[in-house]
mmCIF file of C-alpha atoms in Angstrom:
data_model
loop_
_atom_site.group_PDB
_atom_site.id
_atom_site.type_symbol
_atom_site.label_atom_id
_atom_site.label_comp_id
_atom_site.label_asym_id
_atom_site.label_seq_id
_atom_site.Cartn_x
_atom_site.Cartn_y
_atom_site.Cartn_z
ATOM 1 C CA MET B 21 11.382 -18.969 -22.097
ATOM 2 C CA SER B 22 13.086 -20.333 -18.966
ATOM 3 C CA PHE B 23 10.719 -23.304 -19.043
ATOM 4 C CA THR B 24 11.617 -24.214 -22.612
ATOM 5 C CA THR B 25 14.520 -25.941 -24.337
ATOM 6 C CA SER B 26 15.466 -22.755 -26.235
ATOM 7 C CA GLY B 27 19.059 -22.604 -27.335
ATOM 8 C CA ILE B 28 20.401 -20.283 -30.020
ATOM 9 C CA LEU B 29 16.816 -19.668 -31.156
ATOM 10 C CA PRO B 30 13.524 -19.699 -29.259
ATOM 11 C CA LYS B 31 12.050 -23.157 -29.119
ATOM 12 C CA TYR B 32 8.681 -23.510 -27.444
ATOM 13 C CA GLU B 33 9.115 -27.002 -26.135
ATOM 14 C CA PHE B 34 8.204 -27.303 -22.456
ATOM 15 C CA ALA B 35 11.111 -28.513 -20.394
ATOM 16 C CA GLY B 36 9.846 -27.959 -16.831
ATOM 17 C CA PHE B 37 12.529 -26.881 -14.421
ATOM 18 C CA ASP B 38 15.437 -28.284 -16.415
ATOM 19 C CA GLN B 39 16.945 -24.919 -17.130
ATOM 20 C CA TYR B 40 16.821 -23.974 -13.446
ATOM 21 C CA ILE B 41 18.404 -27.297 -12.423
ATOM 22 C CA ARG B 42 21.127 -26.676 -15.004
ATOM 23 C CA LEU B 43 21.520 -23.095 -13.818
ATOM 24 C CA TRP B 44 22.138 -24.071 -10.181
ATOM 25 C CA SER B 45 24.549 -26.829 -11.260
ATOM 26 C CA GLU B 46 26.747 -24.271 -13.044
ATOM 27 C CA PRO B 47 29.861 -23.377 -10.971
ATOM 28 C CA ARG B 48 30.038 -20.016 -12.753
ATOM 29 C CA TRP B 49 26.473 -19.148 -11.583
ATOM 30 C CA HIS B 50 27.353 -20.096 -8.027
ATOM 31 C CA THR B 51 30.338 -17.737 -8.213
ATOM 32 C CA ALA B 52 28.264 -14.964 -9.728
ATOM 33 C CA PHE B 53 25.451 -15.400 -7.210
ATOM 34 C CA ALA B 54 27.861 -15.401 -4.255
ATOM 35 C CA ASN B 55 29.633 -12.365 -5.624
ATOM 36 C CA MET B 56 26.314 -10.515 -5.715
ATOM 37 C CA PHE B 57 26.020 -10.829 -1.966
ATOM 38 C CA ILE B 58 29.692 -9.993 -1.295
ATOM 39 C CA PHE B 59 29.606 -6.976 -3.640
ATOM 40 C CA GLY B 60 26.120 -5.956 -2.486
ATOM 41 C CA ALA B 61 26.866 -5.996 1.257
ATOM 42 C CA LEU B 62 30.073 -3.960 0.876
ATOM 43 C CA TYR B 63 28.680 -1.667 -1.811
ATOM 44 C CA VAL B 64 25.455 -0.778 0.028
ATOM 45 C CA GLY B 65 27.235 -0.484 3.384
ATOM 46 C CA GLY B 66 30.077 1.609 2.000
ATOM 47 C CA CYS B 67 27.744 3.964 0.122
ATOM 48 C CA LEU B 68 25.612 4.479 3.233
ATOM 49 C CA VAL B 69 28.566 5.148 5.510
ATOM 50 C CA PHE B 70 30.305 7.542 3.101
ATOM 51 C CA GLY B 71 27.087 9.163 1.911
ATOM 52 C CA VAL B 72 25.717 9.840 5.391
ATOM 53 C CA ALA B 73 29.100 11.046 6.675
ATOM 54 C CA LEU B 74 29.446 13.395 3.709
ATOM 55 C CA ALA B 75 25.871 14.687 4.081
ATOM 56 C CA ILE B 76 26.497 15.455 7.777
ATOM 57 C CA ALA B 77 29.806 17.134 6.917
ATOM 58 C CA VAL B 78 28.132 19.336 4.314
ATOM 59 C CA ASP B 79 25.221 19.993 6.676
ATOM 60 C CA GLN B 80 27.627 21.179 9.337
ATOM 61 C CA GLY B 81 29.447 23.437 6.861
ATOM 62 C CA VAL B 82 32.920 21.890 7.264
ATOM 63 C CA ARG B 83 35.837 23.446 5.474
ATOM 64 C CA GLY B 84 36.327 22.018 2.027
ATOM 65 C CA ARG B 85 32.733 20.982 1.639
ATOM 66 C CA ASN B 86 32.569 22.365 -1.921
ATOM 67 C CA PHE B 87 35.453 20.087 -2.814
ATOM 68 C CA LEU B 88 33.771 17.086 -1.182
ATOM 69 C CA GLN B 89 30.497 17.845 -2.977
ATOM 70 C CA SER B 90 32.281 18.023 -6.341
ATOM 71 C CA LEU B 91 34.360 14.894 -5.671
ATOM 72 C CA PHE B 92 31.323 12.700 -4.857
ATOM 73 C CA LEU B 93 28.508 14.388 -6.794
ATOM 74 C CA TYR B 94 30.356 14.512 -10.131
ATOM 75 C CA PRO B 95 30.415 10.711 -10.569
ATOM 76 C CA ILE B 96 26.603 10.613 -10.561
ATOM 77 C CA ALA B 97 26.734 12.249 -14.009
ATOM 78 C CA LEU B 98 28.998 9.461 -15.241
ATOM 79 C CA SER B 99 27.927 6.053 -16.452
ATOM 80 C CA PHE B 100 29.317 2.920 -14.808
ATOM 81 C CA ILE B 101 31.181 2.257 -18.048
ATOM 82 C CA VAL B 102 33.186 5.446 -17.644
ATOM 83 C CA THR B 103 33.701 4.795 -13.927
ATOM 84 C CA GLY B 104 34.851 1.264 -14.580
ATOM 85 C CA LEU B 105 37.357 2.297 -17.276
ATOM 86 C CA ALA B 106 38.775 5.078 -15.080
ATOM 87 C CA TRP B 107 39.278 2.786 -12.097
ATOM 88 C CA GLN B 108 40.623 0.018 -14.318
ATOM 89 C CA TRP B 109 43.404 2.338 -15.408
ATOM 90 C CA PHE B 110 43.993 3.709 -11.866
ATOM 91 C CA LEU B 111 44.253 0.250 -10.285
ATOM 92 C CA ASN B 112 46.142 -1.411 -13.114
ATOM 93 C CA PRO B 113 49.397 -2.732 -11.553
ATOM 94 C CA THR B 114 51.510 -1.838 -14.621
ATOM 95 C CA VAL B 115 50.296 1.750 -15.349
ATOM 96 C CA GLY B 116 48.205 2.849 -12.370
ATOM 97 C CA LEU B 117 48.634 3.458 -8.642
ATOM 98 C CA GLN B 118 51.234 0.729 -8.096
ATOM 99 C CA ALA B 119 53.452 1.921 -10.957
ATOM 100 C CA PHE B 120 53.113 5.544 -9.797
ATOM 101 C CA VAL B 121 54.126 4.817 -6.207
ATOM 102 C CA ARG B 122 57.010 2.654 -7.370
ATOM 103 C CA SER B 123 58.220 5.508 -9.597
ATOM 104 C CA LEU B 124 58.523 7.611 -6.461
ATOM 105 C CA GLY B 125 61.080 5.129 -5.102
ATOM 106 C CA PHE B 126 58.919 2.747 -3.144
ATOM 107 C CA GLU B 127 59.872 -0.358 -5.107
ATOM 108 C CA GLY B 128 58.233 -2.753 -2.654
ATOM 109 C CA PHE B 129 54.782 -1.214 -2.904
ATOM 110 C CA VAL B 130 52.215 -3.732 -4.216
ATOM 111 C CA PHE B 131 48.554 -3.066 -5.066
ATOM 112 C CA ASP B 132 47.637 -5.791 -7.520
ATOM 113 C CA TRP B 133 44.048 -6.394 -6.497
ATOM 114 C CA LEU B 134 42.781 -6.032 -10.063
ATOM 115 C CA SER B 135 44.787 -9.074 -11.142
ATOM 116 C CA SER B 136 44.109 -11.154 -8.021
ATOM 117 C CA PRO B 137 41.163 -13.617 -8.242
ATOM 118 C CA GLU B 138 40.630 -13.320 -4.443
ATOM 119 C CA LYS B 139 40.748 -9.519 -4.286
ATOM 120 C CA ALA B 140 39.407 -8.322 -7.650
ATOM 121 C CA ILE B 141 35.806 -8.245 -6.445
ATOM 122 C CA PHE B 142 36.827 -5.585 -3.906
ATOM 123 C CA THR B 143 38.021 -3.304 -6.718
ATOM 124 C CA LEU B 144 34.439 -3.283 -8.011
ATOM 125 C CA VAL B 145 33.330 -2.240 -4.534
ATOM 126 C CA ILE B 146 35.801 0.667 -4.514
ATOM 127 C CA ALA B 147 34.609 1.948 -7.890
ATOM 128 C CA GLY B 148 30.933 1.389 -7.049
ATOM 129 C CA VAL B 149 31.119 3.202 -3.732
ATOM 130 C CA TRP B 150 32.794 6.196 -5.375
ATOM 131 C CA GLN B 151 30.163 6.231 -8.055
ATOM 132 C CA SER B 152 27.084 6.087 -5.771
ATOM 133 C CA SER B 153 28.073 7.735 -2.498
ATOM 134 C CA GLY B 154 27.190 11.081 -3.939
ATOM 135 C CA LEU B 155 23.648 9.914 -4.643
ATOM 136 C CA VAL B 156 23.212 8.894 -0.992
ATOM 137 C CA MET B 157 24.804 12.201 0.109
ATOM 138 C CA ALA B 158 22.354 14.231 -1.980
ATOM 139 C CA ILE B 159 19.282 12.303 -0.707
ATOM 140 C CA VAL B 160 20.336 12.363 2.926
ATOM 141 C CA TYR B 161 21.374 16.014 2.753
ATOM 142 C CA ALA B 162 17.857 16.848 1.438
ATOM 143 C CA GLY B 163 16.442 14.904 4.345
ATOM 144 C CA LEU B 164 18.569 16.775 6.857
ATOM 145 C CA GLY B 165 17.259 20.045 5.454
ATOM 146 C CA SER B 166 13.759 18.988 6.343
ATOM 147 C CA ILE B 167 14.516 18.530 10.054
ATOM 148 C CA ASP B 168 12.728 21.113 12.209
ATOM 149 C CA SER B 169 15.143 23.676 13.633
ATOM 150 C CA GLU B 170 13.268 23.405 16.957
ATOM 151 C CA ILE B 171 14.719 19.956 17.437
ATOM 152 C CA TRP B 172 18.237 21.300 17.154
ATOM 153 C CA ARG B 173 17.380 24.166 19.484
ATOM 154 C CA ALA B 174 16.036 21.733 22.062
ATOM 155 C CA GLY B 175 19.189 19.668 21.812
ATOM 156 C CA ARG B 176 21.404 22.720 22.377
ATOM 157 C CA VAL B 177 19.345 23.725 25.435
ATOM 158 C CA ASP B 178 19.713 20.257 26.915
ATOM 159 C CA GLY B 179 23.463 20.306 26.155
ATOM 160 C CA ILE B 180 23.346 17.220 23.907
ATOM 161 C CA PRO B 181 26.549 16.871 21.766
ATOM 162 C CA LYS B 182 25.998 17.010 18.031
ATOM 163 C CA VAL B 183 27.319 13.537 17.480
ATOM 164 C CA ARG B 184 24.760 12.086 19.864
ATOM 165 C CA MET B 185 22.012 14.231 18.345
ATOM 166 C CA TYR B 186 22.764 12.774 14.885
ATOM 167 C CA ARG B 187 23.069 9.194 16.203
ATOM 168 C CA ARG B 188 20.126 9.152 18.592
ATOM 169 C CA VAL B 189 17.669 11.692 17.163
ATOM 170 C CA ILE B 190 18.319 12.875 13.582
ATOM 171 C CA LEU B 191 19.301 9.703 11.804
ATOM 172 C CA PRO B 192 16.434 7.642 13.309
ATOM 173 C CA MET B 193 14.088 10.334 12.025
ATOM 174 C CA LEU B 194 15.562 9.827 8.553
ATOM 175 C CA THR B 195 14.961 6.079 8.458
ATOM 176 C CA PRO B 196 12.490 6.335 5.532
ATOM 177 C CA VAL B 197 15.107 8.313 3.567
ATOM 178 C CA LEU B 198 17.812 5.728 4.355
ATOM 179 C CA LEU B 199 15.459 2.912 3.361
ATOM 180 C CA VAL B 200 14.935 4.569 -0.032
ATOM 181 C CA CYS B 201 18.744 4.711 -0.434
ATOM 182 C CA VAL B 202 19.060 1.031 0.472
ATOM 183 C CA VAL B 203 16.422 -0.006 -2.070
ATOM 184 C CA LEU B 204 18.024 2.065 -4.854
ATOM 185 C CA LEU B 205 21.520 0.688 -4.059
ATOM 186 C CA ALA B 206 20.263 -2.854 -3.800
ATOM 187 C CA MET B 207 18.693 -2.662 -7.223
ATOM 188 C CA ASN B 208 22.003 -1.354 -8.591
ATOM 189 C CA VAL B 209 23.658 -4.451 -7.211
ATOM 190 C CA VAL B 210 21.201 -6.848 -8.886
ATOM 191 C CA LYS B 211 21.534 -5.251 -12.278
ATOM 192 C CA SER B 212 25.298 -4.561 -12.167
ATOM 193 C CA TYR B 213 26.730 -5.339 -15.582
ATOM 194 C CA ASP B 214 28.448 -2.360 -17.172
ATOM 195 C CA LEU B 215 30.826 -1.799 -14.254
ATOM 196 C CA VAL B 216 31.976 -5.429 -14.373
ATOM 197 C CA VAL B 217 32.401 -5.403 -18.138
ATOM 198 C CA ALA B 218 34.359 -2.117 -18.143
ATOM 199 C CA MET B 219 36.565 -2.873 -15.175
ATOM 200 C CA THR B 220 37.337 -6.593 -15.042
ATOM 201 C CA GLY B 221 35.336 -8.323 -17.772
ATOM 202 C CA GLY B 222 34.316 -10.819 -15.088
ATOM 203 C CA GLY B 223 37.884 -11.874 -14.503
ATOM 204 C CA PRO B 224 40.448 -12.971 -13.614
ATOM 205 C CA GLY B 225 38.689 -16.085 -14.746
ATOM 206 C CA PHE B 226 35.156 -15.726 -13.486
ATOM 207 C CA SER B 227 36.135 -14.400 -10.056
ATOM 208 C CA THR B 228 34.218 -11.106 -10.458
ATOM 209 C CA ASP B 229 31.225 -12.430 -12.348
ATOM 210 C CA LEU B 230 27.800 -11.135 -11.325
ATOM 211 C CA PRO B 231 24.398 -12.526 -12.326
ATOM 212 C CA ALA B 232 23.730 -9.822 -14.960
ATOM 213 C CA LYS B 233 27.085 -10.600 -16.676
ATOM 214 C CA PHE B 234 26.258 -14.328 -16.565
ATOM 215 C CA VAL B 235 22.844 -13.737 -18.173
ATOM 216 C CA VAL B 236 24.125 -11.494 -20.954
ATOM 217 C CA ASP B 237 27.025 -13.829 -21.756
ATOM 218 C CA ASN B 238 24.734 -16.836 -22.077
ATOM 219 C CA LEU B 239 22.208 -14.900 -24.147
ATOM 220 C CA PHE B 240 24.577 -13.377 -26.706
ATOM 221 C CA GLN B 241 27.870 -15.300 -26.553
ATOM 222 C CA ARG B 242 26.949 -18.819 -25.569
ATOM 223 C CA ALA B 243 23.587 -18.637 -27.364
ATOM 224 C CA ASN B 244 21.556 -20.273 -24.688
ATOM 225 C CA ILE B 245 18.278 -18.374 -24.356
ATOM 226 C CA GLY B 246 16.667 -20.818 -21.986
ATOM 227 C CA LEU B 247 19.500 -20.749 -19.427
ATOM 228 C CA ALA B 248 19.863 -16.980 -19.681
ATOM 229 C CA SER B 249 16.096 -16.599 -19.141
ATOM 230 C CA ALA B 250 16.310 -18.753 -16.010
ATOM 231 C CA GLY B 251 19.097 -16.525 -14.656
ATOM 232 C CA ALA B 252 17.121 -13.377 -15.504
ATOM 233 C CA THR B 253 14.070 -14.769 -13.736
ATOM 234 C CA VAL B 254 16.100 -15.410 -10.573
ATOM 235 C CA MET B 255 17.354 -11.772 -10.764
ATOM 236 C CA LEU B 256 13.738 -10.576 -11.093
ATOM 237 C CA LEU B 257 12.819 -12.585 -8.013
ATOM 238 C CA ALA B 258 15.692 -10.989 -6.143
ATOM 239 C CA VAL B 259 14.306 -7.482 -6.992
ATOM 240 C CA LEU B 260 10.835 -8.526 -5.893
ATOM 241 C CA VAL B 261 12.211 -9.754 -2.559
ATOM 242 C CA ILE B 262 13.942 -6.375 -2.038
ATOM 243 C CA LEU B 263 10.715 -4.483 -2.771
ATOM 244 C CA LEU B 264 8.687 -6.759 -0.490
ATOM 245 C CA LEU B 265 11.110 -6.333 2.361
ATOM 246 C CA SER B 266 11.002 -2.557 1.857
ATOM 247 C CA ALA B 267 7.183 -2.575 1.911
ATOM 248 C CA CYS B 268 7.088 -4.787 5.049
ATOM 249 C CA ILE B 269 9.518 -2.527 6.889
ATOM 250 C CA GLN B 270 7.497 0.543 6.017
ATOM 251 C CA ARG B 271 4.266 -1.166 7.108
ATOM 252 C CA ILE B 272 5.795 -2.203 10.438
ATOM 253 C CA ARG B 273 7.047 1.331 11.063
ATOM 254 C CA LYS B 274 3.611 2.795 10.321
ATOM 255 C CA ALA B 275 1.947 0.247 12.643
ATOM 256 C CA ARG B 276 4.051 1.277 15.622
ATOM 257 C CA PRO B 277 2.391 3.756 17.988
#
C-alpha cells in the first residue's frame, strides 16, 4: 500500500517511492521521528535505572520494600490509557500538582510542562517510566534470584562491598536479562500511541507526536492510506533493526571465550 497512490480508499496504482518522499518531507513526521529517539532514550534509560535499583533494593530486603513493590508493580496491570489520563490530571497546571502546591501557600511554584511545547515530551517520559519500571524490576529480580549463593559467599570472604559486587560481578552476569528488558522497552517506544493520545493528544501543537500517532491520524483522520502505510513500514523497519541488534549482541557474547 505504501507504494501506491491510495488516499481515502485503496488504489492499486503503483507510485514508486512517492509516498516515502512525501513522508520525509512532512515537518510533522520529522518531529514525530525525532521525538521517538528523545522519548526512547529517556524512557529506556529511566526504566532500566529505576527498575534495576528497585530490584536490588527488594533483593537486599530494604525497609518499605512491600510499598515499593506495590508502587511500581501495580502500574503493570494498567493500560497506557489509564496511566496517561492519571498523569494528565496530576500534571495539569490548573488542577494538578501546580495547583495543589500553590494552595499550600507557594504561589510562585510553577510546573507547567504539560502545556509547554519544549517540555511536554518529558511528561510522557515520566508517565512511561512509572508504568514500565515495575516490569524491569520483576524481570531483574527474577534474574537476581538465579545467582548462585556461592558467588555471594566468595565475595564476602574476599571482603568485597555489596555495591562493587553488584556493579562488577552480578549485573554483568545479568546482561542477557537486561538485554531482554531493553528489547521489550524499545518495542514499547516504537508502538507508543495510547499514552500520547490519553496524555497530550500529540500537543501542544505536534510537539509530542510519535510515529504511531502520525500513522493512525493519517489513516483515520486525514484519510491517506498510502502515507500512513509508508509511516507504518518505517516503524516496522525500526523494530527489525532492534531485533537484529539484539541478535547480533547475543551472538557476539556467545562467541567470546
